[in-house]
Amino acid sequence: MRLDRTSFAKRIGAYAEAIALPAQPVAEGRLLRMVGLTLEAEGLRAAVGSRCRVINDDGYHAVEVEAEVMGFSGSKVFLMPVGSVAGIAPGARVVPLDDNGRLPMGMSMLGRVLDGAGRALDGKGGMKAEDWVPMEGPTINPLNREPISQPLDVGIRSINGLLTVGRGQRLGLFAGTGVGKSVLLGMMTRFTEAEIIVVGLIGERGREVKEFIEHILGEEGLKRSVVVASPADDAPLMRLRAAMYCTRIAEYFRDKGKNVLLLMDSLTRFAQAQREIALAIGEPPATRGYPPSVFAKLPKLVERAGNGEAGGGSITAFYTVLSEGDDQQDPIADSARGVLDGHFVLSRRLAEEGHYPAIDIEASISRVMPQVVEHQHLREAQKFKQLWSRLSQSRDLISVGAYVAGGDPETDLAIALQGKLVSYLRQALDENVSMAQSRAQLAEVFAAPAPGA
Ligand SMILES: Nc1ncnc2c1ncn2[C@@H]1O[C@H](COP(=O)(O)OP(=O)(O)O)[C@@H](O)[C@H]1O
Ligand SMILES: [Mg+2]
């Protein structure tokens, strides 16, 4: 925690009067070098994390870009630009800004598409800010957080029924590219019973941003959402800020007592943006090219989601994580699994079979499900998973006709119910299945006696 001068003085009482620190003059500096993405300034007195404006005004053209202090070495200060540095020349002025920046907030954000600094990307003009809030969100004492006890209806049958999500839970959506992450997020945006939905599109290709908003989210989805987009060609610091901004928006609405759904696509691109920055300012890579600061940033971001203090709102969050094939070694996927309360794995095999949503229910887990559903529901979900896993174990035998009926009663039952199991898991794009329906249909799977039984 950073203390300002007054609270510092209060802490140490009268003694502070005696040693009263002289105000540090904020000194502007000059740009010395630029290596890769990093700007190096001299003569600048600004703390790590503070914002500066780099101003190039040589009489011919004036260019300005915002930059953030990332580190220092001796009298040199390293900065990362938030935008394009085209037109910035040696000797440019580096002027510290006196606050850490405030971000616009308000109900008028709903239905809007913004960049990482809160500027409109959708051509609908500036939005009317009701509040300007500091970038840093409020910290919540972990002991005061409301525990997760309520289920959240996300409108997806297999999730509602077998991998129930709790209000305030943070989940990872693990998958390779092109297996349906964005489509699934889009369905949840349209179907979830949350009051406010915040979507962060971080580090995706620009084309995908447009496609997500126009086709996957659609008008209906966009109406209840705020979208913050920072595509792959934004400066890495802008991508980081966008991830923090959408988290901040979610916090803002949570603190107004709302139940918020936060969808971030993707956490991997957020980690990669941090990697670009850390490597650029000289941090040594540790795990597979990722410097240690990346693994410090992930929990910091993710911990901000979750329930608020008792009686307040909640942020239920889904973060997509790129993980190719069976690569369990990917350090980001590994680290994300550790900080999240569950992970849903999308399987390429299922997607290739046209089985959508391609959620691999065997490999997926919702760690809070036992806390938010009834005992009977949990038992049926476990039963379902056991049968499904029997099916996939004997899949090869069955497909070549080598499985002999009667060999194993559980497998027999699984085969008899196969059609029901599959149709339970599959769901059309525009089909919204409520929690009650998911629950009832799960009971139905087991209700009728299996043929021949
Ligand atoms: N639920 C679904 N129903 C039908 N097709 C789907 C579904 N989910 C994904 N797809 C197909 O898979 C493609 C890739 O999905 P997408 O969500 O963009 O993948 P990702 O975001 O994981 O890269 C889509 O363009 C679509 O053709
Ligand atoms: Mg996608």
PDB file of N, CA and C in Angstrom, residues 138-214:
ATOM      1  N   PRO A 138     -10.477  -0.600  -5.718  1.00  0.00           N
ATOM      2  CA  PRO A 138     -10.410  -0.721  -4.263  1.00  0.00           C
ATOM      3  C   PRO A 138      -9.921  -2.130  -3.907  1.00  0.00           C
ATOM      4  N   THR A 139      -9.177  -2.251  -2.821  1.00  0.00           N
ATOM      5  CA  THR A 139      -8.788  -3.605  -2.425  1.00  0.00           C
ATOM      6  C   THR A 139      -9.818  -4.124  -1.435  1.00  0.00           C
ATOM      7  N   ILE A 140     -10.122  -5.400  -1.546  1.00  0.00           N
ATOM      8  CA  ILE A 140     -11.114  -6.003  -0.662  1.00  0.00           C
ATOM      9  C   ILE A 140     -10.386  -6.950   0.270  1.00  0.00           C
ATOM     10  N   ASN A 141     -10.629  -6.791   1.536  1.00  0.00           N
ATOM     11  CA  ASN A 141     -10.058  -7.712   2.513  1.00  0.00           C
ATOM     12  C   ASN A 141     -10.610  -9.103   2.214  1.00  0.00           C
ATOM     13  N   PRO A 142      -9.725 -10.079   1.978  1.00  0.00           N
ATOM     14  CA  PRO A 142     -10.222 -11.402   1.582  1.00  0.00           C
ATOM     15  C   PRO A 142     -11.183 -12.009   2.604  1.00  0.00           C
ATOM     16  N   LEU A 143     -11.049 -11.602   3.851  1.00  0.00           N
ATOM     17  CA  LEU A 143     -11.926 -12.169   4.878  1.00  0.00           C
ATOM     18  C   LEU A 143     -13.323 -11.564   4.835  1.00  0.00           C
ATOM     19  N   ASN A 144     -13.428 -10.388   4.194  1.00  0.00           N
ATOM     20  CA  ASN A 144     -14.749  -9.750   4.116  1.00  0.00           C
ATOM     21  C   ASN A 144     -15.514 -10.111   2.857  1.00  0.00           C
ATOM     22  N   ARG A 145     -14.848 -10.837   1.966  1.00  0.00           N
ATOM     23  CA  ARG A 145     -15.532 -11.199   0.730  1.00  0.00           C
ATOM     24  C   ARG A 145     -16.658 -12.169   1.011  1.00  0.00           C
ATOM     25  N   GLU A 146     -17.764 -11.936   0.340  1.00  0.00           N
ATOM     26  CA  GLU A 146     -18.897 -12.843   0.447  1.00  0.00           C
ATOM     27  C   GLU A 146     -18.499 -14.190  -0.164  1.00  0.00           C
ATOM     28  N   PRO A 147     -18.699 -15.294   0.563  1.00  0.00           N
ATOM     29  CA  PRO A 147     -18.350 -16.584  -0.034  1.00  0.00           C
ATOM     30  C   PRO A 147     -19.269 -16.924  -1.212  1.00  0.00           C
ATOM     31  N   ILE A 148     -18.807 -17.796  -2.087  1.00  0.00           N
ATOM     32  CA  ILE A 148     -19.617 -18.164  -3.250  1.00  0.00           C
ATOM     33  C   ILE A 148     -20.670 -19.174  -2.824  1.00  0.00           C
ATOM     34  N   SER A 149     -21.947 -18.825  -2.962  1.00  0.00           N
ATOM     35  CA  SER A 149     -22.982 -19.742  -2.502  1.00  0.00           C
ATOM     36  C   SER A 149     -24.164 -19.830  -3.453  1.00  0.00           C
ATOM     37  N   GLN A 150     -24.231 -18.927  -4.439  1.00  0.00           N
ATOM     38  CA  GLN A 150     -25.367 -18.905  -5.367  1.00  0.00           C
ATOM     39  C   GLN A 150     -24.932 -19.408  -6.737  1.00  0.00           C
ATOM     40  N   PRO A 151     -25.751 -20.250  -7.367  1.00  0.00           N
ATOM     41  CA  PRO A 151     -25.406 -20.638  -8.736  1.00  0.00           C
ATOM     42  C   PRO A 151     -25.708 -19.497  -9.706  1.00  0.00           C
ATOM     43  N   LEU A 152     -25.016 -19.488 -10.835  1.00  0.00           N
ATOM     44  CA  LEU A 152     -25.274 -18.486 -11.874  1.00  0.00           C
ATOM     45  C   LEU A 152     -25.738 -19.215 -13.130  1.00  0.00           C
ATOM     46  N   ASP A 153     -26.889 -18.817 -13.629  1.00  0.00           N
ATOM     47  CA  ASP A 153     -27.426 -19.422 -14.849  1.00  0.00           C
ATOM     48  C   ASP A 153     -26.738 -18.792 -16.052  1.00  0.00           C
ATOM     49  N   VAL A 154     -25.949 -19.616 -16.804  1.00  0.00           N
ATOM     50  CA  VAL A 154     -25.249 -19.054 -17.962  1.00  0.00           C
ATOM     51  C   VAL A 154     -25.927 -19.413 -19.277  1.00  0.00           C
ATOM     52  N   GLY A 155     -27.023 -20.154 -19.188  1.00  0.00           N
ATOM     53  CA  GLY A 155     -27.787 -20.464 -20.404  1.00  0.00           C
ATOM     54  C   GLY A 155     -27.206 -21.578 -21.260  1.00  0.00           C
ATOM     55  N   ILE A 156     -26.148 -22.231 -20.779  1.00  0.00           N
ATOM     56  CA  ILE A 156     -25.542 -23.353 -21.512  1.00  0.00           C
ATOM     57  C   ILE A 156     -25.843 -24.617 -20.703  1.00  0.00           C
ATOM     58  N   ARG A 157     -26.527 -25.573 -21.334  1.00  0.00           N
ATOM     59  CA  ARG A 157     -27.011 -26.742 -20.608  1.00  0.00           C
ATOM     60  C   ARG A 157     -25.895 -27.535 -19.931  1.00  0.00           C
ATOM     61  N   SER A 158     -24.831 -27.820 -20.697  1.00  0.00           N
ATOM     62  CA  SER A 158     -23.795 -28.678 -20.115  1.00  0.00           C
ATOM     63  C   SER A 158     -23.087 -27.976 -18.946  1.00  0.00           C
ATOM     64  N   ILE A 159     -22.995 -26.665 -19.006  1.00  0.00           N
ATOM     65  CA  ILE A 159     -22.362 -25.945 -17.890  1.00  0.00           C
ATOM     66  C   ILE A 159     -23.329 -25.869 -16.709  1.00  0.00           C
ATOM     67  N   ASN A 160     -24.556 -25.442 -16.955  1.00  0.00           N
ATOM     68  CA  ASN A 160     -25.538 -25.360 -15.865  1.00  0.00           C
ATOM     69  C   ASN A 160     -25.707 -26.704 -15.165  1.00  0.00           C
ATOM     70  N   GLY A 161     -25.760 -27.763 -15.962  1.00  0.00           N
ATOM     71  CA  GLY A 161     -26.069 -29.055 -15.395  1.00  0.00           C
ATOM     72  C   GLY A 161     -24.874 -29.771 -14.791  1.00  0.00           C
ATOM     73  N   LEU A 162     -23.737 -29.731 -15.483  1.00  0.00           N
ATOM     74  CA  LEU A 162     -22.620 -30.596 -15.078  1.00  0.00           C
ATOM     75  C   LEU A 162     -21.440 -29.844 -14.493  1.00  0.00           C
ATOM     76  N   LEU A 163     -21.359 -28.559 -14.799  1.00  0.00           N
ATOM     77  CA  LEU A 163     -20.196 -27.784 -14.349  1.00  0.00           C
ATOM     78  C   LEU A 163     -20.712 -26.456 -13.801  1.00  0.00           C
ATOM     79  N   THR A 164     -21.651 -26.531 -12.894  1.00  0.00           N
ATOM     80  CA  THR A 164     -22.354 -25.327 -12.452  1.00  0.00           C
ATOM     81  C   THR A 164     -21.402 -24.235 -11.969  1.00  0.00           C
ATOM     82  N   VAL A 165     -21.692 -23.033 -12.436  1.00  0.00           N
ATOM     83  CA  VAL A 165     -20.867 -21.870 -12.105  1.00  0.00           C
ATOM     84  C   VAL A 165     -21.504 -21.149 -10.917  1.00  0.00           C
ATOM     85  N   GLY A 166     -20.668 -20.685  -9.995  1.00  0.00           N
ATOM     86  CA  GLY A 166     -21.176 -19.920  -8.866  1.00  0.00           C
ATOM     87  C   GLY A 166     -21.008 -18.427  -9.111  1.00  0.00           C
ATOM     88  N   ARG A 167     -21.916 -17.645  -8.553  1.00  0.00           N
ATOM     89  CA  ARG A 167     -21.796 -16.190  -8.626  1.00  0.00           C
ATOM     90  C   ARG A 167     -20.510 -15.763  -7.935  1.00  0.00           C
ATOM     91  N   GLY A 168     -19.628 -15.088  -8.666  1.00  0.00           N
ATOM     92  CA  GLY A 168     -18.372 -14.655  -8.070  1.00  0.00           C
ATOM     93  C   GLY A 168     -17.225 -15.618  -8.335  1.00  0.00           C
ATOM     94  N   GLN A 169     -17.502 -16.642  -9.136  1.00  0.00           N
ATOM     95  CA  GLN A 169     -16.438 -17.605  -9.458  1.00  0.00           C
ATOM     96  C   GLN A 169     -15.572 -17.071 -10.599  1.00  0.00           C
ATOM     97  N   ARG A 170     -14.306 -17.510 -10.616  1.00  0.00           N
ATOM     98  CA  ARG A 170     -13.422 -17.120 -11.712  1.00  0.00           C
ATOM     99  C   ARG A 170     -12.975 -18.370 -12.434  1.00  0.00           C
ATOM    100  N   LEU A 171     -13.262 -18.428 -13.722  1.00  0.00           N
ATOM    101  CA  LEU A 171     -13.018 -19.658 -14.471  1.00  0.00           C
ATOM    102  C   LEU A 171     -12.132 -19.418 -15.667  1.00  0.00           C
ATOM    103  N   GLY A 172     -11.401 -20.457 -16.045  1.00  0.00           N
ATOM    104  CA  GLY A 172     -10.602 -20.397 -17.261  1.00  0.00           C
ATOM    105  C   GLY A 172     -11.276 -21.220 -18.341  1.00  0.00           C
ATOM    106  N   LEU A 173     -11.205 -20.729 -19.569  1.00  0.00           N
ATOM    107  CA  LEU A 173     -11.722 -21.471 -20.712  1.00  0.00           C
ATOM    108  C   LEU A 173     -10.498 -21.845 -21.533  1.00  0.00           C
ATOM    109  N   PHE A 174     -10.071 -23.097 -21.412  1.00  0.00           N
ATOM    110  CA  PHE A 174      -8.810 -23.524 -22.006  1.00  0.00           C
ATOM    111  C   PHE A 174      -9.044 -24.180 -23.352  1.00  0.00           C
ATOM    112  N   ALA A 175      -8.365 -23.687 -24.354  1.00  0.00           N
ATOM    113  CA  ALA A 175      -8.531 -24.294 -25.668  1.00  0.00           C
ATOM    114  C   ALA A 175      -7.510 -23.759 -26.647  1.00  0.00           C
ATOM    115  N   GLY A 176      -7.309 -24.508 -27.710  1.00  0.00           N
ATOM    116  CA  GLY A 176      -6.489 -24.031 -28.813  1.00  0.00           C
ATOM    117  C   GLY A 176      -7.303 -23.056 -29.639  1.00  0.00           C
ATOM    118  N   THR A 177      -6.767 -22.689 -30.805  1.00  0.00           N
ATOM    119  CA  THR A 177      -7.481 -21.710 -31.620  1.00  0.00           C
ATOM    120  C   THR A 177      -8.556 -22.403 -32.462  1.00  0.00           C
ATOM    121  N   GLY A 178      -9.638 -21.695 -32.685  1.00  0.00           N
ATOM    122  CA  GLY A 178     -10.665 -22.169 -33.600  1.00  0.00           C
ATOM    123  C   GLY A 178     -11.522 -23.308 -33.089  1.00  0.00           C
ATOM    124  N   VAL A 179     -11.633 -23.506 -31.786  1.00  0.00           N
ATOM    125  CA  VAL A 179     -12.492 -24.579 -31.305  1.00  0.00           C
ATOM    126  C   VAL A 179     -13.778 -24.058 -30.664  1.00  0.00           C
ATOM    127  N   GLY A 180     -13.970 -22.755 -30.714  1.00  0.00           N
ATOM    128  CA  GLY A 180     -15.270 -22.237 -30.303  1.00  0.00           C
ATOM    129  C   GLY A 180     -15.283 -21.426 -29.018  1.00  0.00           C
ATOM    130  N   LYS A 181     -14.124 -20.886 -28.618  1.00  0.00           N
ATOM    131  CA  LYS A 181     -14.109 -20.060 -27.401  1.00  0.00           C
ATOM    132  C   LYS A 181     -14.978 -18.826 -27.569  1.00  0.00           C
ATOM    133  N   SER A 182     -14.736 -18.105 -28.664  1.00  0.00           N
ATOM    134  CA  SER A 182     -15.457 -16.849 -28.849  1.00  0.00           C
ATOM    135  C   SER A 182     -16.949 -17.092 -28.983  1.00  0.00           C
ATOM    136  N   VAL A 183     -17.311 -18.140 -29.697  1.00  0.00           N
ATOM    137  CA  VAL A 183     -18.737 -18.431 -29.877  1.00  0.00           C
ATOM    138  C   VAL A 183     -19.382 -18.740 -28.528  1.00  0.00           C
ATOM    139  N   LEU A 184     -18.685 -19.509 -27.694  1.00  0.00           N
ATOM    140  CA  LEU A 184     -19.232 -19.849 -26.385  1.00  0.00           C
ATOM    141  C   LEU A 184     -19.356 -18.598 -25.503  1.00  0.00           C
ATOM    142  N   LEU A 185     -18.344 -17.738 -25.539  1.00  0.00           N
ATOM    143  CA  LEU A 185     -18.428 -16.488 -24.771  1.00  0.00           C
ATOM    144  C   LEU A 185     -19.606 -15.655 -25.254  1.00  0.00           C
ATOM    145  N   GLY A 186     -19.801 -15.645 -26.568  1.00  0.00           N
ATOM    146  CA  GLY A 186     -20.908 -14.887 -27.139  1.00  0.00           C
ATOM    147  C   GLY A 186     -22.250 -15.422 -26.652  1.00  0.00           C
ATOM    148  N   MET A 187     -22.387 -16.750 -26.627  1.00  0.00           N
ATOM    149  CA  MET A 187     -23.640 -17.342 -26.153  1.00  0.00           C
ATOM    150  C   MET A 187     -23.878 -16.962 -24.699  1.00  0.00           C
ATOM    151  N   MET A 188     -22.822 -17.022 -23.898  1.00  0.00           N
ATOM    152  CA  MET A 188     -22.993 -16.672 -22.485  1.00  0.00           C
ATOM    153  C   MET A 188     -23.365 -15.204 -22.334  1.00  0.00           C
ATOM    154  N   THR A 189     -22.802 -14.353 -23.198  1.00  0.00           N
ATOM    155  CA  THR A 189     -23.137 -12.935 -23.119  1.00  0.00           C
ATOM    156  C   THR A 189     -24.626 -12.727 -23.360  1.00  0.00           C
ATOM    157  N   ARG A 190     -25.163 -13.490 -24.303  1.00  0.00           N
ATOM    158  CA  ARG A 190     -26.574 -13.301 -24.629  1.00  0.00           C
ATOM    159  C   ARG A 190     -27.494 -13.953 -23.600  1.00  0.00           C
ATOM    160  N   PHE A 191     -27.054 -15.054 -22.988  1.00  0.00           N
ATOM    161  CA  PHE A 191     -27.961 -15.843 -22.167  1.00  0.00           C
ATOM    162  C   PHE A 191     -27.818 -15.650 -20.658  1.00  0.00           C
ATOM    163  N   THR A 192     -26.661 -15.232 -20.186  1.00  0.00           N
ATOM    164  CA  THR A 192     -26.438 -15.202 -18.745  1.00  0.00           C
ATOM    165  C   THR A 192     -27.360 -14.207 -18.062  1.00  0.00           C
ATOM    166  N   GLU A 193     -27.770 -14.570 -16.851  1.00  0.00           N
ATOM    167  CA  GLU A 193     -28.720 -13.721 -16.152  1.00  0.00           C
ATOM    168  C   GLU A 193     -28.039 -12.563 -15.394  1.00  0.00           C
ATOM    169  N   ALA A 194     -26.824 -12.196 -15.821  1.00  0.00           N
ATOM    170  CA  ALA A 194     -26.137 -11.089 -15.153  1.00  0.00           C
ATOM    171  C   ALA A 194     -26.758  -9.753 -15.566  1.00  0.00           C
ATOM    172  N   GLU A 195     -26.600  -8.745 -14.693  1.00  0.00           N
ATOM    173  CA  GLU A 195     -27.175  -7.442 -15.007  1.00  0.00           C
ATOM    174  C   GLU A 195     -26.300  -6.668 -15.988  1.00  0.00           C
ATOM    175  N   ILE A 196     -24.989  -6.852 -15.821  1.00  0.00           N
ATOM    176  CA  ILE A 196     -24.047  -6.114 -16.648  1.00  0.00           C
ATOM    177  C   ILE A 196     -22.990  -7.080 -17.141  1.00  0.00           C
ATOM    178  N   ILE A 197     -22.635  -6.961 -18.400  1.00  0.00           N
ATOM    179  CA  ILE A 197     -21.596  -7.837 -18.925  1.00  0.00           C
ATOM    180  C   ILE A 197     -20.457  -6.977 -19.459  1.00  0.00           C
ATOM    181  N   VAL A 198     -19.253  -7.292 -19.042  1.00  0.00           N
ATOM    182  CA  VAL A 198     -18.095  -6.552 -19.522  1.00  0.00           C
ATOM    183  C   VAL A 198     -17.236  -7.518 -20.319  1.00  0.00           C
ATOM    184  N   VAL A 199     -16.977  -7.164 -21.565  1.00  0.00           N
ATOM    185  CA  VAL A 199     -16.195  -8.044 -22.418  1.00  0.00           C
ATOM    186  C   VAL A 199     -14.868  -7.366 -22.718  1.00  0.00           C
ATOM    187  N   GLY A 200     -13.775  -8.045 -22.457  1.00  0.00           N
ATOM    188  CA  GLY A 200     -12.446  -7.515 -22.786  1.00  0.00           C
ATOM    189  C   GLY A 200     -11.871  -8.328 -23.929  1.00  0.00           C
ATOM    190  N   LEU A 201     -11.613  -7.676 -25.063  1.00  0.00           N
ATOM    191  CA  LEU A 201     -10.997  -8.377 -26.191  1.00  0.00           C
ATOM    192  C   LEU A 201      -9.551  -7.910 -26.258  1.00  0.00           C
ATOM    193  N   ILE A 202      -8.670  -8.721 -25.725  1.00  0.00           N
ATOM    194  CA  ILE A 202      -7.285  -8.302 -25.537  1.00  0.00           C
ATOM    195  C   ILE A 202      -6.355  -9.056 -26.471  1.00  0.00           C
ATOM    196  N   GLY A 203      -5.678  -8.311 -27.338  1.00  0.00           N
ATOM    197  CA  GLY A 203      -4.632  -8.904 -28.168  1.00  0.00           C
ATOM    198  C   GLY A 203      -5.121  -9.801 -29.286  1.00  0.00           C
ATOM    199  N   GLU A 204      -6.423  -9.737 -29.591  1.00  0.00           N
ATOM    200  CA  GLU A 204      -6.916 -10.515 -30.730  1.00  0.00           C
ATOM    201  C   GLU A 204      -6.637  -9.747 -32.019  1.00  0.00           C
ATOM    202  N   ARG A 205      -6.798 -10.446 -33.151  1.00  0.00           N
ATOM    203  CA  ARG A 205      -6.659  -9.727 -34.416  1.00  0.00           C
ATOM    204  C   ARG A 205      -7.825  -8.757 -34.574  1.00  0.00           C
ATOM    205  N   GLY A 206      -7.543  -7.624 -35.223  1.00  0.00           N
ATOM    206  CA  GLY A 206      -8.568  -6.594 -35.381  1.00  0.00           C
ATOM    207  C   GLY A 206      -9.829  -7.130 -36.048  1.00  0.00           C
ATOM    208  N   ARG A 207      -9.639  -8.000 -37.020  1.00  0.00           N
ATOM    209  CA  ARG A 207     -10.774  -8.565 -37.740  1.00  0.00           C
ATOM    210  C   ARG A 207     -11.683  -9.356 -36.791  1.00  0.00           C
ATOM    211  N   GLU A 208     -11.059 -10.049 -35.842  1.00  0.00           N
ATOM    212  CA  GLU A 208     -11.837 -10.858 -34.906  1.00  0.00           C
ATOM    213  C   GLU A 208     -12.672  -9.988 -33.979  1.00  0.00           C
ATOM    214  N   VAL A 209     -12.150  -8.811 -33.659  1.00  0.00           N
ATOM    215  CA  VAL A 209     -12.883  -7.901 -32.785  1.00  0.00           C
ATOM    216  C   VAL A 209     -14.205  -7.522 -33.434  1.00  0.00           C
ATOM    217  N   LYS A 210     -14.114  -7.134 -34.706  1.00  0.00           N
ATOM    218  CA  LYS A 210     -15.303  -6.728 -35.455  1.00  0.00           C
ATOM    219  C   LYS A 210     -16.280  -7.896 -35.580  1.00  0.00           C
ATOM    220  N   GLU A 211     -15.716  -9.064 -35.899  1.00  0.00           N
ATOM    221  CA  GLU A 211     -16.554 -10.241 -36.077  1.00  0.00           C
ATOM    222  C   GLU A 211     -17.276 -10.591 -34.773  1.00  0.00           C
ATOM    223  N   PHE A 212     -16.542 -10.507 -33.674  1.00  0.00           N
ATOM    224  CA  PHE A 212     -17.144 -10.845 -32.385  1.00  0.00           C
ATOM    225  C   PHE A 212     -18.313  -9.916 -32.086  1.00  0.00           C
ATOM    226  N   ILE A 213     -18.081  -8.631 -32.297  1.00  0.00           N
ATOM    227  CA  ILE A 213     -19.117  -7.664 -31.950  1.00  0.00           C
ATOM    228  C   ILE A 213     -20.323  -7.770 -32.869  1.00  0.00           C
ATOM    229  N   GLU A 214     -20.059  -7.905 -34.177  1.00  0.00           N
ATOM    230  CA  GLU A 214     -21.181  -7.880 -35.118  1.00  0.00           C
ATOM    231  C   GLU A 214     -21.920  -9.203 -35.223  1.00  0.00           C
TER     232      GLU A 214
END
